[in-house]
Tab-separated table of C-alpha atoms and ligand atoms in Angstrom:
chain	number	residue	atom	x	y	z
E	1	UNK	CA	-21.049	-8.410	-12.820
E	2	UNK	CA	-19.966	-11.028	-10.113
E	3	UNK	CA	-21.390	-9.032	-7.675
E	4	UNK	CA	-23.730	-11.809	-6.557
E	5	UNK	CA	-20.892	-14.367	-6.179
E	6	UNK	CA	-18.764	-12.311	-4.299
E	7	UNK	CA	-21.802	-11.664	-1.890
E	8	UNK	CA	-22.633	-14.910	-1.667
E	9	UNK	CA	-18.997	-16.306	-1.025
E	10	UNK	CA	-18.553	-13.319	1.824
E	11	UNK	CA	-21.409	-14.939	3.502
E	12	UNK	CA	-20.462	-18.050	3.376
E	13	UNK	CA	-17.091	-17.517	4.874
E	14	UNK	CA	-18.956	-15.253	7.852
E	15	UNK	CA	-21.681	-18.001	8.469
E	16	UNK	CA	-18.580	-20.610	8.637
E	17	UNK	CA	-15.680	-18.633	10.345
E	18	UNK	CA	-17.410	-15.499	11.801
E	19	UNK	CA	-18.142	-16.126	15.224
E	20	UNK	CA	-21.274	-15.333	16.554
E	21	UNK	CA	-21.543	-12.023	18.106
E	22	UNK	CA	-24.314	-10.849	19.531
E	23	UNK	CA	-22.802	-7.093	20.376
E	24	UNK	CA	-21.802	-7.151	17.066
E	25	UNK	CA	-24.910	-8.005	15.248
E	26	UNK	CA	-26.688	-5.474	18.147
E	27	UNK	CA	-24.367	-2.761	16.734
E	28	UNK	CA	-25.438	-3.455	13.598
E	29	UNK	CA	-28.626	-3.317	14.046
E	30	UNK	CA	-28.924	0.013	15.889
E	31	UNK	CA	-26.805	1.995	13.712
E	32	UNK	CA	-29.093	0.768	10.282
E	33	UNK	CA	-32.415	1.991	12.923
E	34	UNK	CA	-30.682	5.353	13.384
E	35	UNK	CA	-30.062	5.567	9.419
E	36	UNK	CA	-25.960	5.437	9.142
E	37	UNK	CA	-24.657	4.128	5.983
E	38	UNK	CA	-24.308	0.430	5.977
E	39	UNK	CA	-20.055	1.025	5.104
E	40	UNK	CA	-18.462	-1.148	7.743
E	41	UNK	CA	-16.309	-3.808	7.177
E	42	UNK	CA	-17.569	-7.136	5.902
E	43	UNK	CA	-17.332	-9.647	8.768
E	44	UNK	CA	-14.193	-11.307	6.897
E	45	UNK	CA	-12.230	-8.305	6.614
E	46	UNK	CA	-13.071	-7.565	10.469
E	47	UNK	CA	-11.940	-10.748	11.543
E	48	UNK	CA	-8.461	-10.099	9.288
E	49	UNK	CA	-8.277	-6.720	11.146
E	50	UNK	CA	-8.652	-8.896	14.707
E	51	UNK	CA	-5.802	-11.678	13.573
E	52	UNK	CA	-3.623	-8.246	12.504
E	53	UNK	CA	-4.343	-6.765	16.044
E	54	UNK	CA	-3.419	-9.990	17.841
E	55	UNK	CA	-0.549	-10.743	15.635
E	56	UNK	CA	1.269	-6.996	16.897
E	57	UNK	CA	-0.056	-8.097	20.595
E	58	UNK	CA	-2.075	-4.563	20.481
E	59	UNK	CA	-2.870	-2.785	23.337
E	60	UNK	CA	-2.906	0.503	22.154
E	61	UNK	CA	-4.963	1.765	19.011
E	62	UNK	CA	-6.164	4.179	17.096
E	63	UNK	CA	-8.974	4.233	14.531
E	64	UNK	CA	-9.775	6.881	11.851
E	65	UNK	CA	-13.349	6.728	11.346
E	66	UNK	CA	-16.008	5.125	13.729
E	67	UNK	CA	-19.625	4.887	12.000
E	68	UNK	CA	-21.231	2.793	14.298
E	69	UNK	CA	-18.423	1.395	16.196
E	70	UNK	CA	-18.817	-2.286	14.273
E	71	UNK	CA	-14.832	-2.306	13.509
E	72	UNK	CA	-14.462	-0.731	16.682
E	73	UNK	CA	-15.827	-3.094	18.634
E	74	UNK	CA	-14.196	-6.108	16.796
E	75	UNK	CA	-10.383	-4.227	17.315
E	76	UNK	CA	-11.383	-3.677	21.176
E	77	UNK	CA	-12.296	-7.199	21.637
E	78	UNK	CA	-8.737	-8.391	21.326
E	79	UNK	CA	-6.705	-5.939	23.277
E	80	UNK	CA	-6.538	-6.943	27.257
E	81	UNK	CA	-7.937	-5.155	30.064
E	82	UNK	CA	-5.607	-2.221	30.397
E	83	UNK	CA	-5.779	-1.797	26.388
E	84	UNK	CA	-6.841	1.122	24.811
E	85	UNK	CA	-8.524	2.044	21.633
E	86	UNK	CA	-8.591	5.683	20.142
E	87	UNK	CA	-11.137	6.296	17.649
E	88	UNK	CA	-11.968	9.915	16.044
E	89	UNK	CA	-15.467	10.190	13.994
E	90	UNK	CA	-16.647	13.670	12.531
E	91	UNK	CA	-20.401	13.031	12.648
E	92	UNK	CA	-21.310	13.783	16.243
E	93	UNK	CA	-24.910	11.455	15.468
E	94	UNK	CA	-22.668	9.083	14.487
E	95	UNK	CA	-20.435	9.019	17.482
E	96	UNK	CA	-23.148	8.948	19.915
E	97	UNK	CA	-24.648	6.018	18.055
E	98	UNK	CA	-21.418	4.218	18.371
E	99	UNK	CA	-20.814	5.614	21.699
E	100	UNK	CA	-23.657	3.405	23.227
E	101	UNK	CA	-23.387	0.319	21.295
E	102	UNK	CA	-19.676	0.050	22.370
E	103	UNK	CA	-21.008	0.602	26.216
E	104	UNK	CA	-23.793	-1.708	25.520
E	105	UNK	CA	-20.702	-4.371	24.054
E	106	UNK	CA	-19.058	-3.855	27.853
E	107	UNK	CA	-16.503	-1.890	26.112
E	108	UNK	CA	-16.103	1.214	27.555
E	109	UNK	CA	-13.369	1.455	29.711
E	110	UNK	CA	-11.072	0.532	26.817
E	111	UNK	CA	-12.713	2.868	24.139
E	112	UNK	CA	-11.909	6.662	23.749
E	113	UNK	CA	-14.467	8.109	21.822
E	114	UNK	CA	-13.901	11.235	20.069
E	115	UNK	CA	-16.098	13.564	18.187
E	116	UNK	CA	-14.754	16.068	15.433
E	117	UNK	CA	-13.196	15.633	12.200
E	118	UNK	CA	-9.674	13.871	13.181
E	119	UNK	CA	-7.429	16.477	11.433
E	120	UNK	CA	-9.028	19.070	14.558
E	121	UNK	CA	-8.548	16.336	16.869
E	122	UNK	CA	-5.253	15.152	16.287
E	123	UNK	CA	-3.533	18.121	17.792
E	124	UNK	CA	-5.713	17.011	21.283
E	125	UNK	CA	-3.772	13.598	21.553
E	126	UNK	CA	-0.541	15.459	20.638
E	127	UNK	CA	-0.890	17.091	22.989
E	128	UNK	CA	-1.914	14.608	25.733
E	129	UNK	CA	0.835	12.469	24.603
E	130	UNK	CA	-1.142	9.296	23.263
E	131	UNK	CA	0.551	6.552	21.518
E	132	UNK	CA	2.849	5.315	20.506
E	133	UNK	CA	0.088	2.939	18.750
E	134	UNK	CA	1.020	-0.966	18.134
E	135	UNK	CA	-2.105	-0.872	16.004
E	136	UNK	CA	-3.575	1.972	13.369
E	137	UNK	CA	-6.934	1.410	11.286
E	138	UNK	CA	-7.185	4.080	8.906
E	139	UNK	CA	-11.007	4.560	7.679
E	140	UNK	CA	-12.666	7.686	7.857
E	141	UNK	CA	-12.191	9.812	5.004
E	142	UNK	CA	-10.314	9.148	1.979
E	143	UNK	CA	-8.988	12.468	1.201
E	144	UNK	CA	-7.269	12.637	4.307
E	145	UNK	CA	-5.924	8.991	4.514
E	146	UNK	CA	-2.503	10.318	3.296
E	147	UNK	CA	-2.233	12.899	6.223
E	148	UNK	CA	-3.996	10.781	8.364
E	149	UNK	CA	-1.274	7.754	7.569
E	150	UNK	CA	1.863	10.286	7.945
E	151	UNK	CA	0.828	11.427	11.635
E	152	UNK	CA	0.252	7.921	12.759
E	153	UNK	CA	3.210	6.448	11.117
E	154	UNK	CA	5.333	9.415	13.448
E	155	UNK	CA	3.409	7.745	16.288
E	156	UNK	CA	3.264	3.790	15.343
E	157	UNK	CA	6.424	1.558	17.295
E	158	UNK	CA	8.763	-0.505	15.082
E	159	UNK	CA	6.437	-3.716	14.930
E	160	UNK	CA	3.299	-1.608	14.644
E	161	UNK	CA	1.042	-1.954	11.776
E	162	UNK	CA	-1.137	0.850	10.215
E	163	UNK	CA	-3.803	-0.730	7.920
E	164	UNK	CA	-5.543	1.795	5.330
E	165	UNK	CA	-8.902	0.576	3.964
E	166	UNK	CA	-10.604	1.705	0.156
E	167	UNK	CA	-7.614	2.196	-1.324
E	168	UNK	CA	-8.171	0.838	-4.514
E	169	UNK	CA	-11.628	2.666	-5.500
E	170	UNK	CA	-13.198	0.368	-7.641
E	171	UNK	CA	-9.589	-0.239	-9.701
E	172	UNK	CA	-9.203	3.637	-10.329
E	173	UNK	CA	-6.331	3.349	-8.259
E	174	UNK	CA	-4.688	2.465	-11.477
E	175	UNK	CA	-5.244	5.594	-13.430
E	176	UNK	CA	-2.380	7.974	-13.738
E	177	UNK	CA	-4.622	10.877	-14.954
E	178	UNK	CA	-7.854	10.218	-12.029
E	179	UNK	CA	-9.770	13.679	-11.714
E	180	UNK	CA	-11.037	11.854	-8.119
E	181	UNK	CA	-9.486	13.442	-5.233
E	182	UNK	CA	-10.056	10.317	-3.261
E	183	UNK	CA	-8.345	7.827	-6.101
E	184	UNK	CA	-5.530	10.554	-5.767
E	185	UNK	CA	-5.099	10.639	-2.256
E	186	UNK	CA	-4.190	6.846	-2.315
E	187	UNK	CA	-1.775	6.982	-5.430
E	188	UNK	CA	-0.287	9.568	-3.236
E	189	UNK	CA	-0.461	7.253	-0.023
E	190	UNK	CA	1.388	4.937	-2.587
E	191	UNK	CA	3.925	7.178	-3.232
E	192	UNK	CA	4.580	8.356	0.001
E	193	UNK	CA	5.010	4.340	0.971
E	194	UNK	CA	7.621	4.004	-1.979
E	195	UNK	CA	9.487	6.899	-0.500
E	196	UNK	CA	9.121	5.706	2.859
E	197	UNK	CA	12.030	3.661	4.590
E	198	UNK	CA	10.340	3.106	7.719
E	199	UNK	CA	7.856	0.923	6.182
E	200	UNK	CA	7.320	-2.056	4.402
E	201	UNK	CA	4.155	-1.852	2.631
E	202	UNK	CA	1.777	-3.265	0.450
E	203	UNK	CA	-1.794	-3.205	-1.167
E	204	UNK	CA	-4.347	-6.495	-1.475
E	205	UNK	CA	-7.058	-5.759	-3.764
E	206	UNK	CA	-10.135	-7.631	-2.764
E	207	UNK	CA	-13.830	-8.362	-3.817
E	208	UNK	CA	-16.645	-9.334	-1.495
E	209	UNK	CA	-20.023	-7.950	0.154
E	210	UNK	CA	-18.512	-4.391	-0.671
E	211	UNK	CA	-17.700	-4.701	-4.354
E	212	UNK	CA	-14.455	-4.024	-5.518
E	213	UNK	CA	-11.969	-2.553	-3.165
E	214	UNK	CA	-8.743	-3.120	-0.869
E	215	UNK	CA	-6.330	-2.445	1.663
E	216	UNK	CA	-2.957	-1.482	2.394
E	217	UNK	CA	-1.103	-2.732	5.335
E	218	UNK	CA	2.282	-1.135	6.517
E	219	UNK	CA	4.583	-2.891	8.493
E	220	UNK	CA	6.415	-0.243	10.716
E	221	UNK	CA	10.026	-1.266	10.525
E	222	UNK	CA	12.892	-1.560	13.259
E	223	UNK	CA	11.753	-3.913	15.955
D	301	SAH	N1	-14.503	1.950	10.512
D	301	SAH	C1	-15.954	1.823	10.378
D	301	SAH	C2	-16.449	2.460	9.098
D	301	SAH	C3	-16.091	3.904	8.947
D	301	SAH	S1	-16.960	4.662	7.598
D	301	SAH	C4	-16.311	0.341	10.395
D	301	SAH	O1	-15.711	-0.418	9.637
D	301	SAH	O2	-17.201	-0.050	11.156
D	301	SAH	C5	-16.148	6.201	7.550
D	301	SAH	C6	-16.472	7.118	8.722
D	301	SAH	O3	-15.573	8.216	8.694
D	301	SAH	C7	-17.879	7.705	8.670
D	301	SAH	O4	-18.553	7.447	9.865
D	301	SAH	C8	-17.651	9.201	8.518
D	301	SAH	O5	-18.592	10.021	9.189
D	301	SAH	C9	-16.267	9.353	9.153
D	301	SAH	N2	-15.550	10.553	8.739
D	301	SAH	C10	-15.668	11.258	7.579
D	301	SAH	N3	-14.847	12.310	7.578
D	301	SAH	C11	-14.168	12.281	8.751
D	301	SAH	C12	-13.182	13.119	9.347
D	301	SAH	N4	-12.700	14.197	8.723
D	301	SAH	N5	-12.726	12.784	10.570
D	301	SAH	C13	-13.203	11.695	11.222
D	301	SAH	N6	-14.142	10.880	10.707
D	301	SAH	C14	-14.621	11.163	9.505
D	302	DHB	C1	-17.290	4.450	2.289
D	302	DHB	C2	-16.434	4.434	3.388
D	302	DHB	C3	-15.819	3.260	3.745
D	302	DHB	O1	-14.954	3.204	4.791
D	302	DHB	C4	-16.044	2.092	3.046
D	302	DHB	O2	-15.380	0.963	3.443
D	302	DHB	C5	-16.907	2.099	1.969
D	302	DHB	C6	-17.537	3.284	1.590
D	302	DHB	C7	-17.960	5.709	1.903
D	302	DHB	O3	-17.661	6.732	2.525
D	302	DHB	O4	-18.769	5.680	0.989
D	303	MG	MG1	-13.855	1.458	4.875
């Protein structure tokens, strides 16, 4: 019903405080050519994910859930030189997509692209050690984001941050009884956080470009 205002109020905030980014907008642009789903974060919550990446001082990262690379690409921009950014994507179209835009954005040296869905891929960076992460962005699929959350919080340092987006589905996340496995998998992300002492967590619900939605951030305690 307010979708309009919300869309409109999104842009003005990106016209205002996005900067301009021609990778970016290149990204962008590609990935709608080659027909992926136009699901990335709005420019707002991008630039919140950038202020959360700086704020940890991230070098190392890992990212559930590439599309195109546009959140990639924003997270890789802040980390220095020798940082390194980890991000798993199941659609191998999709990766290769993203693959070149985050070349074409000078990127990659610090980005580690890697193609399979992440619950086969995880046991490859067990096994080559990676982490510990000082930065997690948790966005592929939502089924998963409970898993996925529980092997990077194992993995995060005290001081790290694991961010989880489309958690709150619309509002469903508020039904007790929800027949959705994807509204379930977050009221069981929820739960898990409530049981969770490492962790200081919490949800934001927000409105904007993408309709009705939000994110949980986790602070990873002990530092
Ligand atoms: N983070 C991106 C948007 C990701 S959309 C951005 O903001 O720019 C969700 C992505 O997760 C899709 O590209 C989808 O193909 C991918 N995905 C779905 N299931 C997955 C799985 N099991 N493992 C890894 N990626 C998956
Ligand atoms: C979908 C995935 C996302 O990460 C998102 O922010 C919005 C929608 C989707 O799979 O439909
Ligand atoms: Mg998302």
């Amino acid at each position: 019903m307010y979708h309009e205002t919300f869309t409109s109020v999104d842009e003005f905030i990106s016209e205002t405080l996005t900067p301009d980014d021609q990778a970016l907008r290149d990204a962008l642009e590609v990935a709608e050519a080659a027909g992926l789903p136009s699901i990335q974060v709005s420019p707002p919550q991008g630039r919140l994910l950038q202020i959360l990446a700086r704020l940890v001082g991230a070098r190392q990262v890992l990212e559930f859930g590439t599309l195109g690379g546009y959140s990639t690409i924003l997270l890789a921009r802040t980390l220095p030189r020798d940082g390194r950014l980890i991000t798993l994507e199941a659609n191998p179209e999709y990766a290769e997509v993203a693959r070149r835009s985050i070349e074409r954005a000078g990127l990659g040296e610090i980005v580690d692209n890697r193609v399979g869905p992440a619950l086969e891929t995880l046991p490859d960076l067990e096994t080559e050690g990676a982490g510990p992460f000082d930065f997690v962005f948790i966005d592929a699929d939502k089924v998963s984001t409970p898993d996925y959350f529980a092997w990077s919080l194992d993995r995060t340092r005290p001081g790290g941050l694991i961010v989880a987006d489309n958690v709150v589905r619309d509002g469903t996340l508020a039904e007790t009884d929800s027949d959705d496995d994807a509204t379930r998998a977050q009221r069981r992300l929820h739960k898990m956080l409530a049981a969770e002492p490492r962790v200081a967590a919490t949800t934001i619900q927000t409105v904007g470009v993408k309709g009705y939605d939000g994110f949980t951030v986790a602070l990873v305690e002990g530092a």
